[in-house]
Structure formats: C-alpha cells, structure tokens
GROMACS .gro file of C-alpha atoms in nm:
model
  361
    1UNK     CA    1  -5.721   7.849  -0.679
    2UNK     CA    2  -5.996   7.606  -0.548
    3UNK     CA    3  -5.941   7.401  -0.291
    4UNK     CA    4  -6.004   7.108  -0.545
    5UNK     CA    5  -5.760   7.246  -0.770
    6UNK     CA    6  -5.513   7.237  -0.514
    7UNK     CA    7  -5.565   6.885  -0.389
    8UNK     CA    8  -5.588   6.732  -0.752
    9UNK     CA    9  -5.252   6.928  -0.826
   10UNK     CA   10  -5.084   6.773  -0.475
   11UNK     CA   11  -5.178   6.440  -0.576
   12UNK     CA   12  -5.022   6.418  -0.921
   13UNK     CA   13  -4.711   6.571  -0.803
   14UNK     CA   14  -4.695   6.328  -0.539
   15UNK     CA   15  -4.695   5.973  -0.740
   16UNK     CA   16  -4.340   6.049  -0.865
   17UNK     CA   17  -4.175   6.133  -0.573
   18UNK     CA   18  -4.360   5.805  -0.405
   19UNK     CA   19  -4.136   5.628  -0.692
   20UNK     CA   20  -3.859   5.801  -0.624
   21UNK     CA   21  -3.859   5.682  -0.292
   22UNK     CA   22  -3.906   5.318  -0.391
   23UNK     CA   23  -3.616   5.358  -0.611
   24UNK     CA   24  -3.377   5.472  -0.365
   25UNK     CA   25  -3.479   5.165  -0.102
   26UNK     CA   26  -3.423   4.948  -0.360
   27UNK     CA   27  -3.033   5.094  -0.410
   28UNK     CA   28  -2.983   5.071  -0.034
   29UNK     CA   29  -3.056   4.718  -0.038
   30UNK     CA   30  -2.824   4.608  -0.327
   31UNK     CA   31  -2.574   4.784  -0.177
   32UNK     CA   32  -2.646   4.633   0.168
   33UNK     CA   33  -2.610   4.306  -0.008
   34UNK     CA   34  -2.332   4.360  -0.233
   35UNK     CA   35  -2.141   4.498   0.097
   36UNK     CA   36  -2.202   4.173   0.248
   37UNK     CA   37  -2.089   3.911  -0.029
   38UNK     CA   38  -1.771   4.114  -0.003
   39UNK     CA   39  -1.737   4.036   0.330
   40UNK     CA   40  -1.799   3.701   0.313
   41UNK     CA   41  -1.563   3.659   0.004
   42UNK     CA   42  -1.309   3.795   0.265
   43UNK     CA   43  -1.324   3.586   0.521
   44UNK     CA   44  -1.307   3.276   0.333
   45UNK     CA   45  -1.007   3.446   0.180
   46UNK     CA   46  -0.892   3.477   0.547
   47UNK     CA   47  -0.968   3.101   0.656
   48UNK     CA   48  -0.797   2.992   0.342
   49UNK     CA   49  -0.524   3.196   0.432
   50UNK     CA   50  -0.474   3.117   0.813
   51UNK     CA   51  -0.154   2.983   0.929
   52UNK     CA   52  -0.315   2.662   1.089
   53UNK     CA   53  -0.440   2.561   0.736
   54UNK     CA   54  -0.094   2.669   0.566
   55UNK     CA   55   0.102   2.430   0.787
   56UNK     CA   56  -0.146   2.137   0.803
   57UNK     CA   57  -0.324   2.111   0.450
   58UNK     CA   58  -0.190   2.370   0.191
   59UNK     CA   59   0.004   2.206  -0.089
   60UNK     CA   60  -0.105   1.842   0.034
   61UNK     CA   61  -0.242   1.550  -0.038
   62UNK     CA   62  -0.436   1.277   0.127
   63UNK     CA   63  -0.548   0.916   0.048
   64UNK     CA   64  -0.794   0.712   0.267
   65UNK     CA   65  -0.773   0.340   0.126
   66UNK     CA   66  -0.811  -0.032   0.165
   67UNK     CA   67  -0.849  -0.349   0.050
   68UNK     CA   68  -1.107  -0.644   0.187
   69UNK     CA   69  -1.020  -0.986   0.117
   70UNK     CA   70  -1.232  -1.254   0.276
   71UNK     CA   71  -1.186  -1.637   0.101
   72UNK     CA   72  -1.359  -1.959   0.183
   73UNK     CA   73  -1.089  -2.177   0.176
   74UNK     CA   74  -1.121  -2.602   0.194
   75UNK     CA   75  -0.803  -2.743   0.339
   76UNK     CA   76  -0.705  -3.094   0.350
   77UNK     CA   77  -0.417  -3.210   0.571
   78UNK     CA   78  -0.458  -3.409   0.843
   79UNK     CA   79  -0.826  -3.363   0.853
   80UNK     CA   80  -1.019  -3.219   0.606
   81UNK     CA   81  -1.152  -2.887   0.667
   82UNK     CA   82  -1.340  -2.571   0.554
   83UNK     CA   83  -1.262  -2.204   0.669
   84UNK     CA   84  -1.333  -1.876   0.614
   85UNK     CA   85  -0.963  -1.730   0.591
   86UNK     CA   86  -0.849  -1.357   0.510
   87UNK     CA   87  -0.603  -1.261   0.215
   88UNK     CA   88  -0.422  -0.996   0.439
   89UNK     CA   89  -0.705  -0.764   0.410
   90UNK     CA   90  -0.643  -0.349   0.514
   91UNK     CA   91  -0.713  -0.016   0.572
   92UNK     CA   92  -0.450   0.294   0.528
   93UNK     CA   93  -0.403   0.636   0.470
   94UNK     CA   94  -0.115   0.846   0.282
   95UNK     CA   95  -0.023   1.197   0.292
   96UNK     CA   96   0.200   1.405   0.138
   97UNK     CA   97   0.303   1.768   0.191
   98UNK     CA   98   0.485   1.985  -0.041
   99UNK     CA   99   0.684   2.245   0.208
  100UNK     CA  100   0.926   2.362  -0.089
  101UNK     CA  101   0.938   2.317  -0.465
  102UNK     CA  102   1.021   1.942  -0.471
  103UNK     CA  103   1.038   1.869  -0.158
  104UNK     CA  104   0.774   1.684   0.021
  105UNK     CA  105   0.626   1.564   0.368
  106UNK     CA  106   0.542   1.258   0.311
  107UNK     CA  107   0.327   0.985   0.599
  108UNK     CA  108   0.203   0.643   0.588
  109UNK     CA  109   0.021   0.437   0.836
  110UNK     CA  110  -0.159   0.063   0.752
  111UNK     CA  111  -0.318  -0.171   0.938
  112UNK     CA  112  -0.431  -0.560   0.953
  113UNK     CA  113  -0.869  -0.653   0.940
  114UNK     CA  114  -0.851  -0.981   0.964
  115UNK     CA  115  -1.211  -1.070   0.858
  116UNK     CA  116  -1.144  -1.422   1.008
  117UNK     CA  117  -1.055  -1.344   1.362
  118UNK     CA  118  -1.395  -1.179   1.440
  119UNK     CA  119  -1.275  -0.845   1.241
  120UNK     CA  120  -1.005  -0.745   1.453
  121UNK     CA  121  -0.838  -0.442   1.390
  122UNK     CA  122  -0.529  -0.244   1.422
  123UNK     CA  123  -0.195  -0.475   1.370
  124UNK     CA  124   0.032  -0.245   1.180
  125UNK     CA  125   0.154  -0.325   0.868
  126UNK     CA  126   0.314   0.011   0.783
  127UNK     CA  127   0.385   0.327   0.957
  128UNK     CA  128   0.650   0.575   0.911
  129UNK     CA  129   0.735   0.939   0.824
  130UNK     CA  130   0.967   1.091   0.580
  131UNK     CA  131   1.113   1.334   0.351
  132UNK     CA  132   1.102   1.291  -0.013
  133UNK     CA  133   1.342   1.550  -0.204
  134UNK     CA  134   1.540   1.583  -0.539
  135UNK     CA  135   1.861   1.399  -0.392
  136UNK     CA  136   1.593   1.099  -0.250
  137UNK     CA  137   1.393   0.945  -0.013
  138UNK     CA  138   1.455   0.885   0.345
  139UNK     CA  139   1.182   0.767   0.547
  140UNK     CA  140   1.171   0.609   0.944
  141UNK     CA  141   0.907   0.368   1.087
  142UNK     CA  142   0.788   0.044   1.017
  143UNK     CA  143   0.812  -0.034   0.684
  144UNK     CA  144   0.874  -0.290   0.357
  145UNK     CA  145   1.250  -0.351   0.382
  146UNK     CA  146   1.459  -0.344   0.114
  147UNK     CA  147   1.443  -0.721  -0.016
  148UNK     CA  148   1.074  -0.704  -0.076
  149UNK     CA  149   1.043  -0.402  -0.259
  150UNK     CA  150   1.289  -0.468  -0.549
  151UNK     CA  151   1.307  -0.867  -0.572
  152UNK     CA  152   1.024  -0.994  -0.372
  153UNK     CA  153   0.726  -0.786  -0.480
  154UNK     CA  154   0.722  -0.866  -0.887
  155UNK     CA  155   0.648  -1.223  -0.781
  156UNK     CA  156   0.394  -1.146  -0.493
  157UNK     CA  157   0.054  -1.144  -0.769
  158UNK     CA  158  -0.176  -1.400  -0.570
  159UNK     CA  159  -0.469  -1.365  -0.345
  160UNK     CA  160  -0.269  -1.581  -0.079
  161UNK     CA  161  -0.115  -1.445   0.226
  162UNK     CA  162   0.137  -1.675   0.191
  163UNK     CA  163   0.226  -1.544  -0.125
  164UNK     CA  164   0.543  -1.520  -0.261
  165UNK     CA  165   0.552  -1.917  -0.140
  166UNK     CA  166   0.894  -2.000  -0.154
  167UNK     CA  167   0.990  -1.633  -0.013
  168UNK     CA  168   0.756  -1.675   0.236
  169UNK     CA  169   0.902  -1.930   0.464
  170UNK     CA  170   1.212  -1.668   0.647
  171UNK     CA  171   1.221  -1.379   0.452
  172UNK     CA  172   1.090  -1.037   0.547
  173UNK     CA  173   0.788  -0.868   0.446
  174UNK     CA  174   0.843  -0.579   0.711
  175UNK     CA  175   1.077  -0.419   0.924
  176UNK     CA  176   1.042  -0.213   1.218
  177UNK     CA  177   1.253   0.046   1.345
  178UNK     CA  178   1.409   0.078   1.003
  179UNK     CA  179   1.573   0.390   0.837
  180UNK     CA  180   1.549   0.372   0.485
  181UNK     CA  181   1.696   0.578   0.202
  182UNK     CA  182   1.557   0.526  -0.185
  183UNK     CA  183   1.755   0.710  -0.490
  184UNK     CA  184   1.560   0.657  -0.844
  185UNK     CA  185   1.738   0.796  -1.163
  186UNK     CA  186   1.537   0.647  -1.363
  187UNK     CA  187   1.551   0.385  -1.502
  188UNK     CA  188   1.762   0.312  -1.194
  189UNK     CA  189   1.640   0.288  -0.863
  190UNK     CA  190   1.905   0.230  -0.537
  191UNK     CA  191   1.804   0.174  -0.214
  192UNK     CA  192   1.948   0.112   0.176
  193UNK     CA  193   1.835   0.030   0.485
  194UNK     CA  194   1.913  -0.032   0.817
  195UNK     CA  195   1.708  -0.124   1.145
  196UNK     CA  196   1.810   0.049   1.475
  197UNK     CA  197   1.646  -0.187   1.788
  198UNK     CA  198   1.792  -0.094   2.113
  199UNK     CA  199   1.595  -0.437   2.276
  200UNK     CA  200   1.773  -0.674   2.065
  201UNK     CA  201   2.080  -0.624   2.270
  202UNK     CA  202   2.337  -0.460   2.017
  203UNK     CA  203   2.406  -0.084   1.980
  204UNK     CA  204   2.446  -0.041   1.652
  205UNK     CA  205   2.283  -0.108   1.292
  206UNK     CA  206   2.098  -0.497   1.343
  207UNK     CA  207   2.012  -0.547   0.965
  208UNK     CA  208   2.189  -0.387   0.699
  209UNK     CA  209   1.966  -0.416   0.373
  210UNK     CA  210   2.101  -0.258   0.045
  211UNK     CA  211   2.015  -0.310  -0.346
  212UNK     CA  212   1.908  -0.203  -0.640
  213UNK     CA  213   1.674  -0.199  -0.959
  214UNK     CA  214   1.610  -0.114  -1.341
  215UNK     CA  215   1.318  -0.036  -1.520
  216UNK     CA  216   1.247  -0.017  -1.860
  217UNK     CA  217   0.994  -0.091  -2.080
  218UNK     CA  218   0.811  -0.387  -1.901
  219UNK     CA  219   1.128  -0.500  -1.796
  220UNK     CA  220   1.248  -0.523  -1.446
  221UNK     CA  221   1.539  -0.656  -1.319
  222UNK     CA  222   1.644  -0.637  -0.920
  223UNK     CA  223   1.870  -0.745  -0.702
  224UNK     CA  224   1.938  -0.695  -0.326
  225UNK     CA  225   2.160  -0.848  -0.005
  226UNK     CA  226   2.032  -0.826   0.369
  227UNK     CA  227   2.306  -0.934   0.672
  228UNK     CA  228   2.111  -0.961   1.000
  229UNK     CA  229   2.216  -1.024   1.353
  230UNK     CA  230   2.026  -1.265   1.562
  231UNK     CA  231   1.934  -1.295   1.945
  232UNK     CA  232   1.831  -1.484   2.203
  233UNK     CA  233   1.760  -1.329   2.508
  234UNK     CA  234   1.975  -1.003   2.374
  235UNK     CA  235   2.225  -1.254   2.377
  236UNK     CA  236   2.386  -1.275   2.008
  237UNK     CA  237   2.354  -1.623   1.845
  238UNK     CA  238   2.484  -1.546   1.527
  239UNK     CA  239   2.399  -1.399   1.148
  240UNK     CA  240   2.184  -1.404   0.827
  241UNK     CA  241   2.323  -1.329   0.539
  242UNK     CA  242   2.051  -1.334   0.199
  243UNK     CA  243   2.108  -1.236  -0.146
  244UNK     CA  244   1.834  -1.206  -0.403
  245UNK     CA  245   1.777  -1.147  -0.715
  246UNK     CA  246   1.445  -1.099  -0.946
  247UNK     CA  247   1.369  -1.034  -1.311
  248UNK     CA  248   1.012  -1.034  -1.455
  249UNK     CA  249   0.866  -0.875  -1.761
  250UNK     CA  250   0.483  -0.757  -1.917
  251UNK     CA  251   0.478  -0.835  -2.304
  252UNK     CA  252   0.246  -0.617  -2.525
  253UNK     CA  253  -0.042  -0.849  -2.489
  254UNK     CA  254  -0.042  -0.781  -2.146
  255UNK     CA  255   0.122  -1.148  -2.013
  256UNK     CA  256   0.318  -1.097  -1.718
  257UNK     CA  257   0.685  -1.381  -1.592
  258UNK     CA  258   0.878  -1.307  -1.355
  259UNK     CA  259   1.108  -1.595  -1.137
  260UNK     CA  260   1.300  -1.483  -0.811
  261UNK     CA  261   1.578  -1.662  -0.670
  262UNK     CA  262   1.777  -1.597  -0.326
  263UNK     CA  263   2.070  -1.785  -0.098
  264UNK     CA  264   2.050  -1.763   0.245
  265UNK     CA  265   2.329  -1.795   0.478
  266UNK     CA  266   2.300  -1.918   0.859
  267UNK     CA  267   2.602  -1.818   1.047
  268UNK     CA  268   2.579  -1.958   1.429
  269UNK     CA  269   2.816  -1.863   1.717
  270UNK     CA  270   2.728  -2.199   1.863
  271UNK     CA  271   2.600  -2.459   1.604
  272UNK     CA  272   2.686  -2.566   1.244
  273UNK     CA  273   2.642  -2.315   0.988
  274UNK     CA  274   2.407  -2.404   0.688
  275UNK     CA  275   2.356  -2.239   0.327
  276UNK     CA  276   1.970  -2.267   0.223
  277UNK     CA  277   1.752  -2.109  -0.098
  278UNK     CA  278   1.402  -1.970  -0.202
  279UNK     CA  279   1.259  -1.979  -0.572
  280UNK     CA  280   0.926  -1.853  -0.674
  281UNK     CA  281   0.821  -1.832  -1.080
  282UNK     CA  282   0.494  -1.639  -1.172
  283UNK     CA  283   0.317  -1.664  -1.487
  284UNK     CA  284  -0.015  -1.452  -1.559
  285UNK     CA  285  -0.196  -1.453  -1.881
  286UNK     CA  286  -0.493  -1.221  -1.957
  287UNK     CA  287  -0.768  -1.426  -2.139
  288UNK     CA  288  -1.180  -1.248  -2.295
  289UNK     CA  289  -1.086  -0.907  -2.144
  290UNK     CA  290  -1.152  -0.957  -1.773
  291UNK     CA  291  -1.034  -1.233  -1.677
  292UNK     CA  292  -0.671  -1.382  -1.587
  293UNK     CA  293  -0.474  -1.726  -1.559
  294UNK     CA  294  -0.222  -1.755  -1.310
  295UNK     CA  295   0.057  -2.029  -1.229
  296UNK     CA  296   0.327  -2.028  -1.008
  297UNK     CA  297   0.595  -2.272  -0.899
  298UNK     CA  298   0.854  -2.262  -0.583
  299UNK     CA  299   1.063  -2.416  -0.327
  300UNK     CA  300   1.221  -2.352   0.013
  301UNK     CA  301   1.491  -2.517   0.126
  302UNK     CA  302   1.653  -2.451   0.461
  303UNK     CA  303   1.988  -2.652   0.448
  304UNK     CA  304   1.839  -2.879   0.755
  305UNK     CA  305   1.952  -3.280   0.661
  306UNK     CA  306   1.727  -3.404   0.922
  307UNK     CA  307   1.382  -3.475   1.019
  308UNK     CA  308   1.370  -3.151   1.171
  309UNK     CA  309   1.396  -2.921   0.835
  310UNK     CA  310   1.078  -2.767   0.671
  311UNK     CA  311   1.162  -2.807   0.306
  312UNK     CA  312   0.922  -2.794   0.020
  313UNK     CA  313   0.779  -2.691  -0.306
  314UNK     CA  314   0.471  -2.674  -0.505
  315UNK     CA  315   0.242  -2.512  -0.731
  316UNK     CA  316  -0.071  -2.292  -0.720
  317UNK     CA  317  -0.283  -2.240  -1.025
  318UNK     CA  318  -0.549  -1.955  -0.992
  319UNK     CA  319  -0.857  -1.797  -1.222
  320UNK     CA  320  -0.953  -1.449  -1.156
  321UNK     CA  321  -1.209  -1.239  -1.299
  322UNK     CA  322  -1.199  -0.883  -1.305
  323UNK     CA  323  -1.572  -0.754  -1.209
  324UNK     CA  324  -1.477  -0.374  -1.207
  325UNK     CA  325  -1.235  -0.201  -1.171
  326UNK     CA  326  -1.183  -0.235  -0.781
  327UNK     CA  327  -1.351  -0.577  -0.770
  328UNK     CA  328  -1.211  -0.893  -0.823
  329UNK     CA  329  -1.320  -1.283  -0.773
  330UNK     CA  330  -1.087  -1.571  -0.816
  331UNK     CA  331  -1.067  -1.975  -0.777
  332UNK     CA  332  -0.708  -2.117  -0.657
  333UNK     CA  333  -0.597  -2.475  -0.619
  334UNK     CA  334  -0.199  -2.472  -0.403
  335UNK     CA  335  -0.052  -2.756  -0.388
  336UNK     CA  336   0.242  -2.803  -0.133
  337UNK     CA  337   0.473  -3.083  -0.088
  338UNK     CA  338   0.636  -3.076   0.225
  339UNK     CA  339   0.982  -3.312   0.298
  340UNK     CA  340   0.909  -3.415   0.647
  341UNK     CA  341   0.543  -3.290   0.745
  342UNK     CA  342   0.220  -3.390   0.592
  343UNK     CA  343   0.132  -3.214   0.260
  344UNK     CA  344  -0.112  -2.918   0.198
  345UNK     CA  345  -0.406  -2.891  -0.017
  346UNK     CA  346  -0.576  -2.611  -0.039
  347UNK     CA  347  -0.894  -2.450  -0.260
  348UNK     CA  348  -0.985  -2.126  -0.227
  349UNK     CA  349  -1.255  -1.913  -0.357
  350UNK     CA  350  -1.239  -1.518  -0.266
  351UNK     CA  351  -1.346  -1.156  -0.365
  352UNK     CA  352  -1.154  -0.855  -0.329
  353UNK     CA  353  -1.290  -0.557  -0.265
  354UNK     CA  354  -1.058  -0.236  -0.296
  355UNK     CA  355  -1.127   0.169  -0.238
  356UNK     CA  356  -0.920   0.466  -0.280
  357UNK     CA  357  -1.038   0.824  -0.208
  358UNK     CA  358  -0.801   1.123  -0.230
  359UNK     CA  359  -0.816   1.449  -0.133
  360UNK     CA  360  -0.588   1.790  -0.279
  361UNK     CA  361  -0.555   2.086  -0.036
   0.00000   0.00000   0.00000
C-alpha cells in the first residue's frame, strides 16, 4: 500500500476515536459534578442536623415586634399647652420551643420607646421565661399580673396610656418577680399568681393574685382578687385587698361593651382603714368599614374625705380610622373631673404604627 493510502486510511479511522474521547471527558465531568451536589446536599443535611441547632432553633418559633405610638396632644389645665406625648409605644420579641409533643419553651422580653423623652429605650415592660404544657402554664419574670389580664384588659381599647382611666389610678399593670400559673379548659381559663421580693422586707409570698375567666362566643366574663402587703422602709405598713370583676361582649356587627368594676380595700397597721372603687365602661362601634367610634366613662374613688383624696371621673370620646392593616390614626377628646385638683382637658391626635415578623425553625 502507498504511503497515501496509508495516511488517508489513518485519518478516517482517527475522527471517531477523537469523539470517543470527547465523550468520555464529558462523563467525567458530570460525574465530577454530580459527586459534588451530593456532597453539598450532605452537609447541609449535617448543619441542619447539628446538636447546636437542635437545642437552640429546631421545633421553634420566633416573633420580632412592636408598636410606635407618637400623639400631639393639647392639654389645658393650669396653663394651656401643646406636647408631643407617647401612647406607651414598644419593641419585643417572643419565642417558643417545642422540647416534647405539647410541651413548650416559651420567652418573652418588651421594652418602653418613649418617642417623647428623646427616644429612650430599654424600660421593661415584660420579661420572663416559662413552660407551657398540657396541665398549664407557669411562667417567672416580670409580667401582667393576674388582675389585668382577665378584668382589666377587655376595657383597655384606647390610644391613651392612661387607659383603662378609672383602673389606672392604683391598680397594676405589671408585676415583677412574679410566678404565675394559667390553666385554660376552654371556655374556662384559671389563673394564680404570686410575687416573691426578698427587698420588700417579708419572706414569703407579697401579693397573692388569683381569678378566673369564660369565653364564649363574644362573650367574656372575668373576675379576679389581689391581697398585697405594703412597706415602708421594709417596714410593713399594712394591706391591699382588690376584687374585680369584668364582662364585655362583640355583637355580630362587630360593636364591642364591656364595663369593669373593682373594691379596693386599705388595711393600715397605723392609720384608719378605708374601702375605695374603680369603674371603667367601653363602647366601640365600627362605622364605613375602616373606621371606629369609641366612648368610655369612669371613676376612681379612693375613700379619702379630705382635701387630700384624688377622686374623679370622666369621659373620653375617640375616632379612629383604620389605614391598613397595621396602621391606625385617631382624634380623642378626655375629659376629667377631678374632686380636689384642677380638671384635665385633653385632645389628642396620633398614629400607630405596628410590625410583626415571625420566624419557624
């Protein structure tokens, strides 16, 4: 054969095997690439997996929130003035771990912006810790005591901090250093508390705070009794006794009454004892789909006969107006007529501003 012959017969014979050897690089790369998704599927499998993510996120559940609240408020009293005030504006966040079916981790910590004292931060409202579990609820910290959460809160609806007014005056919005234990069997719910200060100067329970609620169909009816120790100076001056009671109901239509009443006992080692009341009535009627009309009237009385007591009562009338759904305007005229002490007058116009973003692990 030729020496042409030869190299024409070498060159066709050698464009397939050229193929086959582009064929075969190709393979080892897929390969190459399918081994390394696998790998990385695995370690994520491994992070997700790790016991420092089992104990701090798996099965949980986290909330970032708050609520801004700023008001420009005119007051007249004494002198007439204007203000930029705060409606108890704050920031918070919630978590909640389940460690076993039904049974739950469960944290809370909230604090005071007051947008009218240059912003400042960090008061506490709330924080505590707990477990939540089939047979209840028993959490420790700084929290809402008993008395607020099943009388005094379904009569706290307006943009006032102030608000419940007649509840206001000497009744407790929070506790610290309280233990707290909640039961619901629904439509039951039972409650107890009691707050454990080693500063105030007694060694046992100070505040003893029990009661209970129903709920039903819009309907809500609550009642609860606090006893309290007070001191002066750790030394022991007397007690507090206050029972309350709350009912309130939503019709259909979406109008909301309730009216809370409570008697408060002053018991004093030293000075004569003294039986005074709260009463707060709330009325809110939705009106052209976002907007609301709210009334309210209330009284404290203290059980003081002299120049030196700080009765009164009043009225508040407010207009809100539902922007979105996390955004809210409203106009309120309060109106408080005080025994012994110049009356109040107060309009205020504010926005509320509220966010809530949650996270599942």
């Amino acid at each position: 054969m030729s020496r042409i012959a030869l190299f024409v017969l070498g060159t066709i014979l050698q464009i397939p095997l050229q193929a086959n050897a582009q064929e075969t690089e190709e393979s080892d790369r897929l390969q190459q690439l399918e081994q390394r998704v696998k790998e990385l599927e695995q370690q994520a499998k491994a992070a997700q997996t790790s016991p420092s993510m089992q104990s701090s996120l798996r099965n949980s559940h986290f909330s970032l929130y708050g609520s801004l609240r700023p008001t420009l408020e005119y007051q007249d009293k004494a002198d007439d003035v204007w203000d930029i005030g705060d409606a108890l504006s704050r920031l918070g966040v919630k978590a909640d771990t389940e460690f076993a079916p039904n049974w739950h981790a469960i944290a809370q910590g909230e604090w005071k912006i007051r947008l009218d004292d240059n912003g400042r931060f960090g008061e506490a409202r709330l924080a505590f810790a707990g477990i939540g579990s089939p047979f209840g609820q028993i959490t420790f910290g700084r929290q809402r005591p008993v008395q607020y959460t099943l009388v005094a809160e379904y009569i706290d609806i307006f943009n006032n901090a102030n608000s419940p007014f007649g509840y206001n005056q000497e009744s407790p919005f929070f506790v610290n250093n309280a233990l707290i234990y909640e039961l619901k069997l629904k439509p039951v719910t039972v409650m107890a508390s009691a707050i454990f200060d080693g500063n105030s100067g007694g060694s046992g329970a100070d505040t003893i705070n029990v009661g209970a609620g129903f709920d039903k169909n819009g309907l809500h009816l609550g009642a609860a009794y606090l006893q309290q120790d007070t001191y002066a100076n750790a030394n022991r001056t007397g007690k507090e006794q206050l029972a309350g009671a709350v009912i309130s109901y939503e019709f259909s239509s979406g109008i909301y009454a309730a009216v809370g009443y409570q008697a408060k006992d002053y018991e004093f080692e030293t000075a004569v004892n003294r039986t005074g009341s709260t009463f707060d009535s709330a009325l809110a009627i939705p009106f052209a789909n976002a907007y609301k009309l709210k009334l309210g009237y209330f009284w404290f009385k203290d059980g003081i006969e002299d120049t030196s007591s700080q009765d009164y009562d009043g009225y508040n009338l407010t207009l809100e107006w539902q922007i979105a759904a996390n955004v809210r305007t409203h106009l309120e005229y309060l109106q408080q007529n005080n025994d012994q002490r110049e009356d109040d007058t107060i309009i205020a116009l504010g926005i509320r501003y509220d966010f809530d973003l949650n996270w599942e692990f």
